[in-house]
Amino acid sequence: NGTERVIIAIEDLVPNLPLLETKSTGFEVARLFSEIPGLRIPHMLERTREGLVRCSFTRVSKVPISVLFMALGVTSDKQMMEFLSTDQRLLEDVLVNLEAVKEVASPEDALDKIGREMRLGQGKEYRVQRVQNVIDQFLLPHLGTTFDSRGEKARFIGKLAERLLFYHQGVVPADDK
């Protein structure tokens, strides 16, 4: 008679909290929904069989984190190692990830590489500017959406990648949704 009520069950992940799990394909992943009022962006870090950690968010798909570090302004191998992990148990995986950035010489080259992966047309200047905007606005927006928040974003990605690598080794358990 129109007085009935319906309960709908919804499964949703907690915003701004990374969860570690193994996908059906066998890859270990860290998933995160970065959320600010009016904006919710899914992020995923995955470890390949070779040990390379790749990041996906918005239109950016499977970019090696060392290239992402370079795009965020982390230019030295030493600084990348500090952001990833200084733990000796992860040394081999960290070195695999540092090798992925060897063909990228500067932050501008890293931004251009990401732009080419996103299939952005136009010239290099346009691609670089567009990727800078995407990184500032859509990469971990809960940490900030300005140029000044890039260092904090790099640290967060590094710690999340470290946790993912420890999960692969069995040191850290999978998260319970």
Coordinates of N, CA and C in Angstrom, one line a residue:
N1 N 0.8 -1.2 0.0 CA 0.0 0.0 0.0 C 0.8 1.3 0.0
G2 N 2.1 1.2 -0.5 CA 3.0 2.3 -0.6 C 3.7 2.6 0.7
T3 N 3.6 1.8 1.7 CA 4.3 2.0 3.0 C 5.5 1.1 3.2
E4 N 5.8 0.3 2.1 CA 6.9 -0.7 2.2 C 8.2 0.1 2.2
R5 N 9.2 -0.5 2.8 CA 10.5 0.1 2.8 C 11.5 -1.0 2.3
V6 N 12.5 -0.5 1.6 CA 13.5 -1.4 1.0 C 14.9 -1.0 1.6
I7 N 15.6 -2.0 1.9 CA 17.0 -1.8 2.4 C 17.9 -2.3 1.3
I8 N 18.9 -1.5 0.9 CA 19.8 -1.8 -0.2 C 21.2 -1.9 0.5
A9 N 21.8 -3.1 0.3 CA 23.1 -3.3 0.9 C 24.2 -2.7 -0.1
I10 N 25.1 -1.9 0.4 CA 26.1 -1.4 -0.5 C 27.5 -1.6 0.1
E11 N 28.4 -2.2 -0.7 CA 29.8 -2.4 -0.2 C 30.6 -1.3 -0.7
D12 N 31.3 -0.6 0.2 CA 32.1 0.6 -0.2 C 33.4 0.6 0.6
L13 N 34.4 0.9 -0.1 CA 35.7 1.0 0.6 C 35.8 2.3 1.4
V14 N 36.5 2.3 2.5 CA 36.7 3.5 3.3 C 37.6 4.5 2.5
P15 N 37.2 5.7 2.5 CA 38.0 6.7 1.7 C 39.4 7.0 2.4
N16 N 40.4 7.3 1.6 CA 41.7 7.7 2.1 C 42.4 6.7 2.9
L17 N 42.0 5.4 2.8 CA 42.7 4.3 3.5 C 43.1 3.2 2.6
P18 N 44.3 2.9 2.4 CA 44.7 1.9 1.4 C 44.5 0.5 1.9
L19 N 44.1 -0.4 1.0 CA 43.8 -1.8 1.3 C 44.7 -2.6 0.4
L20 N 45.3 -3.6 1.0 CA 46.2 -4.6 0.3 C 45.4 -5.8 0.0
E21 N 45.6 -6.3 -1.2 CA 44.9 -7.6 -1.6 C 45.6 -8.2 -2.8
T22 N 45.3 -9.5 -3.0 CA 45.8 -10.1 -4.2 C 44.6 -10.3 -5.2
K23 N 44.8 -9.8 -6.4 CA 43.8 -9.9 -7.5 C 43.7 -11.4 -8.0
S24 N 42.6 -11.7 -8.7 CA 42.5 -13.0 -9.3 C 43.6 -13.3 -10.3
T25 N 44.2 -12.3 -10.8 CA 45.3 -12.5 -11.8 C 46.6 -12.9 -11.1
G26 N 46.6 -12.8 -9.8 CA 47.8 -13.1 -9.0 C 48.7 -11.9 -8.6
F27 N 48.4 -10.7 -9.2 CA 49.1 -9.5 -8.8 C 48.7 -9.0 -7.4
E28 N 49.7 -8.6 -6.7 CA 49.4 -7.9 -5.4 C 49.1 -6.5 -5.7
V29 N 48.0 -5.9 -5.1 CA 47.7 -4.5 -5.3 C 47.3 -3.8 -4.0
A30 N 47.5 -2.5 -4.1 CA 47.1 -1.6 -3.0 C 46.1 -0.7 -3.6
R31 N 44.8 -0.7 -3.1 CA 43.8 0.1 -3.7 C 43.4 1.2 -2.6
L32 N 43.1 2.4 -3.2 CA 42.8 3.5 -2.3 C 41.8 4.4 -3.1
F33 N 40.8 4.9 -2.4 CA 39.9 5.9 -2.9 C 40.2 7.2 -2.2
S34 N 40.9 8.1 -2.9 CA 41.2 9.4 -2.4 C 40.0 10.3 -2.6
E35 N 39.6 10.8 -1.5 CA 38.3 11.5 -1.5 C 38.4 12.9 -0.8
I36 N 37.9 13.9 -1.5 CA 37.6 15.2 -0.9 C 36.2 15.5 -1.2
P37 N 35.6 16.5 -0.6 CA 34.2 16.8 -0.9 C 34.0 17.1 -2.4
G38 N 33.1 16.3 -3.0 CA 32.8 16.5 -4.4 C 33.7 15.8 -5.4
L39 N 34.7 15.0 -4.9 CA 35.6 14.3 -5.7 C 36.1 13.0 -5.1
R40 N 36.0 11.9 -5.8 CA 36.4 10.6 -5.3 C 37.2 9.9 -6.5
I41 N 38.5 9.7 -6.2 CA 39.4 9.2 -7.3 C 39.9 7.8 -6.9
P42 N 39.6 6.8 -7.6 CA 40.3 5.5 -7.3 C 41.7 5.5 -7.7
H43 N 42.6 4.9 -6.9 CA 44.0 4.8 -7.1 C 44.4 3.3 -6.9
M44 N 45.3 2.8 -7.7 CA 45.8 1.4 -7.5 C 47.3 1.4 -7.8
L45 N 48.0 0.7 -6.9 CA 49.4 0.4 -7.0 C 49.4 -1.1 -7.2
E46 N 50.1 -1.6 -8.2 CA 50.2 -3.0 -8.4 C 51.7 -3.4 -8.6
R47 N 52.0 -4.6 -8.1 CA 53.4 -5.1 -8.2 C 53.3 -6.2 -9.3
T48 N 54.2 -6.0 -10.3 CA 54.3 -7.0 -11.4 C 55.1 -8.2 -11.0
R49 N 55.1 -9.2 -11.8 CA 55.9 -10.4 -11.4 C 57.4 -10.1 -11.4
E50 N 57.8 -9.1 -12.1 CA 59.2 -8.7 -12.1 C 59.6 -7.9 -10.9
G51 N 58.6 -7.4 -10.1 CA 58.9 -6.6 -9.0 C 58.6 -5.1 -9.2
L52 N 58.2 -4.7 -10.4 CA 58.0 -3.3 -10.7 C 56.6 -2.9 -10.1
V53 N 56.6 -1.7 -9.5 CA 55.4 -1.2 -8.9 C 54.9 -0.1 -9.8
R54 N 53.6 -0.3 -10.2 CA 53.0 0.7 -11.2 C 51.8 1.3 -10.5
C55 N 51.5 2.6 -10.9 CA 50.4 3.3 -10.3 C 49.4 3.7 -11.4
S56 N 48.1 3.6 -11.0 CA 47.0 4.0 -11.9 C 46.1 4.8 -11.2
F57 N 45.6 5.9 -11.8 CA 44.6 6.8 -11.3 C 44.0 7.6 -12.4
T58 N 42.8 8.1 -12.3 CA 42.1 8.8 -13.4 C 42.4 8.3 -14.8
R59 N 43.0 9.0 -15.6 CA 43.4 8.6 -17.0 C 44.8 8.1 -17.1
V60 N 45.5 8.1 -16.0 CA 46.9 7.6 -16.0 C 46.9 6.1 -15.6
S61 N 47.5 5.3 -16.5 CA 47.4 3.9 -16.4 C 48.8 3.3 -16.3
K62 N 49.0 2.6 -15.2 CA 50.2 1.7 -15.0 C 51.5 2.4 -15.3
V63 N 51.7 3.5 -14.6 CA 53.0 4.3 -14.7 C 53.9 3.8 -13.7
P64 N 55.1 3.4 -14.0 CA 56.1 3.0 -12.9 C 56.2 4.1 -11.9
I65 N 56.3 3.7 -10.6 CA 56.3 4.7 -9.6 C 57.6 5.5 -9.6
S66 N 58.7 5.0 -10.1 CA 59.9 5.8 -10.2 C 59.7 6.9 -11.3
V67 N 59.0 6.7 -12.3 CA 58.7 7.8 -13.3 C 57.7 8.8 -12.6
L68 N 56.8 8.3 -11.9 CA 55.9 9.2 -11.1 C 56.6 10.0 -10.1
F69 N 57.6 9.4 -9.4 CA 58.4 10.1 -8.5 C 59.2 11.3 -9.2
M70 N 59.7 11.0 -10.4 CA 60.4 12.0 -11.2 C 59.5 13.1 -11.6
A71 N 58.3 12.7 -12.0 CA 57.3 13.8 -12.3 C 56.9 14.6 -11.2
L72 N 57.0 14.1 -9.9 CA 56.7 14.8 -8.7 C 57.8 15.7 -8.2
G73 N 59.0 15.6 -8.9 CA 60.1 16.4 -8.5 C 61.2 15.6 -7.7
V74 N 61.0 14.3 -7.5 CA 62.1 13.6 -6.8 C 63.0 13.1 -7.9
T75 N 64.2 13.7 -8.0 CA 65.1 13.5 -9.1 C 66.3 12.6 -8.8
S76 N 66.7 12.4 -7.6 CA 67.9 11.6 -7.3 C 67.5 10.2 -6.9
D77 N 68.4 9.2 -7.3 CA 68.1 7.8 -6.9 C 68.1 7.7 -5.4
K78 N 69.0 8.4 -4.7 CA 69.1 8.3 -3.3 C 67.7 8.7 -2.6
Q79 N 67.2 9.8 -3.1 CA 65.9 10.3 -2.6 C 64.8 9.3 -2.9
M80 N 64.8 8.7 -4.1 CA 63.8 7.7 -4.4 C 63.9 6.5 -3.5
M81 N 65.1 6.1 -3.2 CA 65.3 5.0 -2.3 C 64.8 5.3 -0.9
E82 N 65.0 6.5 -0.5 CA 64.5 6.9 0.9 C 63.0 6.9 0.9
F83 N 62.4 7.4 -0.2 CA 60.9 7.4 -0.2 C 60.4 6.0 -0.3
L84 N 61.0 5.1 -1.1 CA 60.5 3.7 -1.3 C 60.8 2.9 0.0
S85 N 62.0 2.6 0.3 CA 62.4 1.9 1.5 C 63.9 1.8 1.6
T86 N 64.4 1.8 2.8 CA 65.8 1.6 3.1 C 66.0 0.2 3.7
D87 N 64.9 -0.6 3.8 CA 65.0 -1.9 4.4 C 65.7 -2.8 3.5
Q88 N 66.7 -3.6 4.0 CA 67.5 -4.5 3.2 C 66.7 -5.6 2.6
R89 N 65.6 -6.0 3.2 CA 64.8 -7.1 2.7 C 64.1 -6.7 1.3
L90 N 64.0 -5.4 1.1 CA 63.3 -4.9 -0.1 C 64.3 -4.4 -1.2
L91 N 65.6 -4.5 -0.9 CA 66.6 -3.9 -1.8 C 66.5 -4.3 -3.2
E92 N 66.2 -5.6 -3.5 CA 66.1 -6.1 -4.9 C 64.9 -5.4 -5.6
D93 N 63.8 -5.4 -4.9 CA 62.6 -4.8 -5.5 C 62.8 -3.3 -5.7
V94 N 63.5 -2.6 -4.8 CA 63.7 -1.2 -4.9 C 64.6 -0.9 -6.1
L95 N 65.6 -1.7 -6.3 CA 66.5 -1.5 -7.4 C 65.8 -1.8 -8.8
V96 N 64.9 -2.8 -8.8 CA 64.1 -3.0 -10.0 C 63.3 -1.7 -10.4
N97 N 62.8 -1.1 -9.4 CA 62.0 0.1 -9.6 C 62.8 1.3 -10.0
L98 N 64.0 1.4 -9.5 CA 64.9 2.5 -9.9 C 65.4 2.3 -11.3
E99 N 65.5 1.1 -11.8 CA 65.9 0.9 -13.2 C 64.9 1.4 -14.2
A100 N 63.7 1.5 -13.8 CA 62.6 1.9 -14.7 C 62.7 3.3 -15.1
V101 N 63.4 4.1 -14.3 CA 63.5 5.6 -14.6 C 64.8 5.9 -15.3
K102 N 65.6 5.0 -15.7 CA 66.9 5.3 -16.4 C 66.7 6.0 -17.7
E103 N 65.6 5.8 -18.4 CA 65.5 6.5 -19.7 C 64.9 7.9 -19.6
V104 N 64.5 8.3 -18.4 CA 63.9 9.6 -18.1 C 65.0 10.4 -17.4
A105 N 65.3 11.6 -18.0 CA 66.4 12.4 -17.5 C 66.0 13.5 -16.6
S106 N 64.8 14.0 -16.7 CA 64.3 15.1 -16.0 C 62.8 15.0 -15.6
P107 N 62.4 15.8 -14.7 CA 60.9 15.8 -14.4 C 60.1 16.1 -15.6
E108 N 60.6 17.0 -16.5 CA 59.8 17.4 -17.7 C 59.7 16.2 -18.6
D109 N 60.8 15.4 -18.7 CA 60.7 14.2 -19.5 C 59.7 13.1 -18.9
A110 N 59.7 13.1 -17.6 CA 58.8 12.1 -17.0 C 57.3 12.6 -17.2
L111 N 57.1 13.9 -17.1 CA 55.7 14.4 -17.4 C 55.3 14.1 -18.9
D112 N 56.3 14.3 -19.8 CA 56.0 14.0 -21.2 C 55.8 12.5 -21.4
K113 N 56.5 11.7 -20.8 CA 56.3 10.2 -20.9 C 54.9 9.8 -20.5
I114 N 54.5 10.4 -19.3 CA 53.2 10.1 -18.8 C 52.1 10.6 -19.8
G115 N 52.4 11.8 -20.4 CA 51.4 12.4 -21.3 C 51.3 11.6 -22.6
R116 N 52.4 11.0 -23.0 CA 52.4 10.1 -24.2 C 51.6 8.8 -23.9
E117 N 51.8 8.3 -22.7 CA 51.1 7.1 -22.3 C 49.6 7.4 -22.2
M118 N 49.2 8.6 -21.8 CA 47.8 9.0 -21.8 C 47.2 9.3 -23.2
R119 N 48.1 9.3 -24.2 CA 47.8 9.6 -25.6 C 47.3 11.0 -25.8
L120 N 47.9 11.9 -25.1 CA 47.6 13.3 -25.3 C 48.3 13.8 -26.5
G121 N 47.6 14.4 -27.4 CA 48.2 14.9 -28.7 C 48.9 16.2 -28.4
Q122 N 49.0 17.0 -29.4 CA 49.6 18.3 -29.3 C 51.1 18.2 -29.2
G123 N 51.8 19.3 -28.8 CA 53.2 19.3 -28.6 C 53.6 18.9 -27.2
K124 N 54.9 18.9 -27.0 CA 55.5 18.5 -25.7 C 55.1 19.5 -24.6
E125 N 55.1 20.8 -24.9 CA 54.7 21.7 -23.8 C 53.3 21.5 -23.4
Y126 N 52.4 21.3 -24.3 CA 51.0 21.0 -23.9 C 50.8 19.8 -23.1
R127 N 51.5 18.7 -23.5 CA 51.4 17.4 -22.7 C 52.0 17.6 -21.3
V128 N 53.1 18.3 -21.2 CA 53.7 18.5 -19.9 C 52.8 19.3 -19.0
Q129 N 52.2 20.4 -19.5 CA 51.3 21.2 -18.7 C 50.0 20.5 -18.3
R130 N 49.5 19.7 -19.3 CA 48.3 18.9 -19.0 C 48.5 17.9 -17.9
V131 N 49.7 17.2 -18.0 CA 50.0 16.1 -17.0 C 50.2 16.8 -15.6
Q132 N 50.9 17.9 -15.6 CA 51.1 18.6 -14.3 C 49.7 18.9 -13.7
N133 N 48.8 19.4 -14.5 CA 47.4 19.6 -13.9 C 46.8 18.4 -13.4
V134 N 46.9 17.3 -14.2 CA 46.3 16.0 -13.7 C 46.9 15.5 -12.4
I135 N 48.2 15.6 -12.3 CA 48.9 15.2 -11.1 C 48.5 16.1 -9.9
D136 N 48.4 17.4 -10.1 CA 48.1 18.3 -9.0 C 46.6 18.1 -8.6
Q137 N 45.7 17.9 -9.5 CA 44.3 17.9 -9.2 C 43.8 16.5 -8.9
F138 N 44.3 15.4 -9.5 CA 43.7 14.1 -9.4 C 44.5 13.0 -8.7
L139 N 45.8 13.3 -8.5 CA 46.7 12.3 -7.8 C 46.5 12.6 -6.3
L140 N 45.9 11.7 -5.6 CA 45.8 11.8 -4.1 C 45.3 13.2 -3.7
P141 N 44.1 13.6 -4.2 CA 43.6 15.0 -3.8 C 43.4 15.2 -2.4
H142 N 43.2 14.1 -1.6 CA 43.1 14.4 -0.1 C 44.3 14.9 0.5
L143 N 45.5 14.8 -0.1 CA 46.7 15.4 0.4 C 47.0 16.8 -0.1
G144 N 46.2 17.2 -1.0 CA 46.3 18.6 -1.6 C 46.2 18.6 -3.1
T145 N 45.8 19.8 -3.6 CA 45.6 19.9 -5.0 C 46.5 21.0 -5.6
T146 N 47.6 21.3 -5.0 CA 48.5 22.4 -5.4 C 49.9 21.8 -5.7
F147 N 50.7 22.6 -6.3 CA 52.1 22.2 -6.6 C 52.8 21.9 -5.3
D148 N 52.5 22.6 -4.3 CA 53.3 22.5 -3.0 C 53.0 21.1 -2.3
S149 N 52.0 20.4 -2.7 CA 51.6 19.1 -2.1 C 52.3 18.0 -2.8
R150 N 53.1 18.2 -3.8 CA 53.8 17.1 -4.5 C 54.7 16.3 -3.7
G151 N 55.5 16.9 -2.8 CA 56.4 16.2 -1.9 C 55.7 15.2 -1.0
E152 N 54.6 15.7 -0.4 CA 53.8 14.8 0.5 C 53.2 13.7 -0.3
K153 N 52.8 13.9 -1.6 CA 52.2 12.9 -2.4 C 53.3 11.8 -2.7
A154 N 54.5 12.3 -3.0 CA 55.6 11.3 -3.3 C 55.9 10.5 -2.0
R155 N 55.9 11.1 -0.9 CA 56.2 10.3 0.4 C 55.1 9.3 0.6
F156 N 53.8 9.7 0.4 CA 52.7 8.8 0.6 C 52.8 7.6 -0.4
I157 N 53.1 7.9 -1.6 CA 53.2 6.8 -2.6 C 54.3 5.9 -2.3
G158 N 55.4 6.4 -1.8 CA 56.6 5.6 -1.4 C 56.2 4.7 -0.3
K159 N 55.6 5.2 0.8 CA 55.2 4.3 1.9 C 54.2 3.3 1.5
L160 N 53.3 3.6 0.6 CA 52.3 2.7 0.2 C 52.9 1.6 -0.6
A161 N 53.9 1.9 -1.5 CA 54.6 1.0 -2.3 C 55.5 0.1 -1.4
E162 N 56.1 0.6 -0.3 CA 56.8 -0.2 0.6 C 55.9 -1.2 1.3
R163 N 54.8 -0.8 1.7 CA 53.8 -1.7 2.3 C 53.4 -2.8 1.4
L164 N 53.2 -2.4 0.1 CA 52.8 -3.4 -0.9 C 54.0 -4.5 -1.1
L165 N 55.2 -4.0 -1.2 CA 56.3 -4.9 -1.3 C 56.5 -5.8 -0.1
F166 N 56.2 -5.3 1.1 CA 56.2 -6.2 2.3 C 55.1 -7.2 2.2
Y167 N 54.0 -6.8 1.7 CA 52.8 -7.7 1.5 C 53.2 -8.8 0.6
H168 N 53.9 -8.5 -0.5 CA 54.4 -9.6 -1.4 C 55.3 -10.6 -0.7
Q169 N 56.1 -10.1 0.2 CA 57.0 -11.0 0.9 C 56.4 -11.7 2.1
G170 N 55.1 -11.4 2.4 CA 54.5 -12.0 3.5 C 54.7 -11.4 4.9
V171 N 55.4 -10.3 4.9 CA 55.7 -9.6 6.2 C 54.4 -8.9 6.7
V172 N 53.6 -8.3 5.8 CA 52.4 -7.6 6.1 C 51.2 -8.4 5.6
P173 N 50.2 -8.6 6.4 CA 49.0 -9.4 5.9 C 48.1 -8.6 5.0
A174 N 47.3 -9.3 4.3 CA 46.2 -8.6 3.5 C 45.3 -7.9 4.4
D175 N 44.7 -6.9 3.9 CA 43.7 -6.1 4.7 C 42.3 -6.8 4.6
D176 N 41.6 -6.7 5.7 CA 40.2 -7.3 5.7 C 39.3 -6.2 5.4
K177 N 38.6 -6.3 4.3 CA 37.6 -5.2 3.9 C 36.5 -5.1 4.9

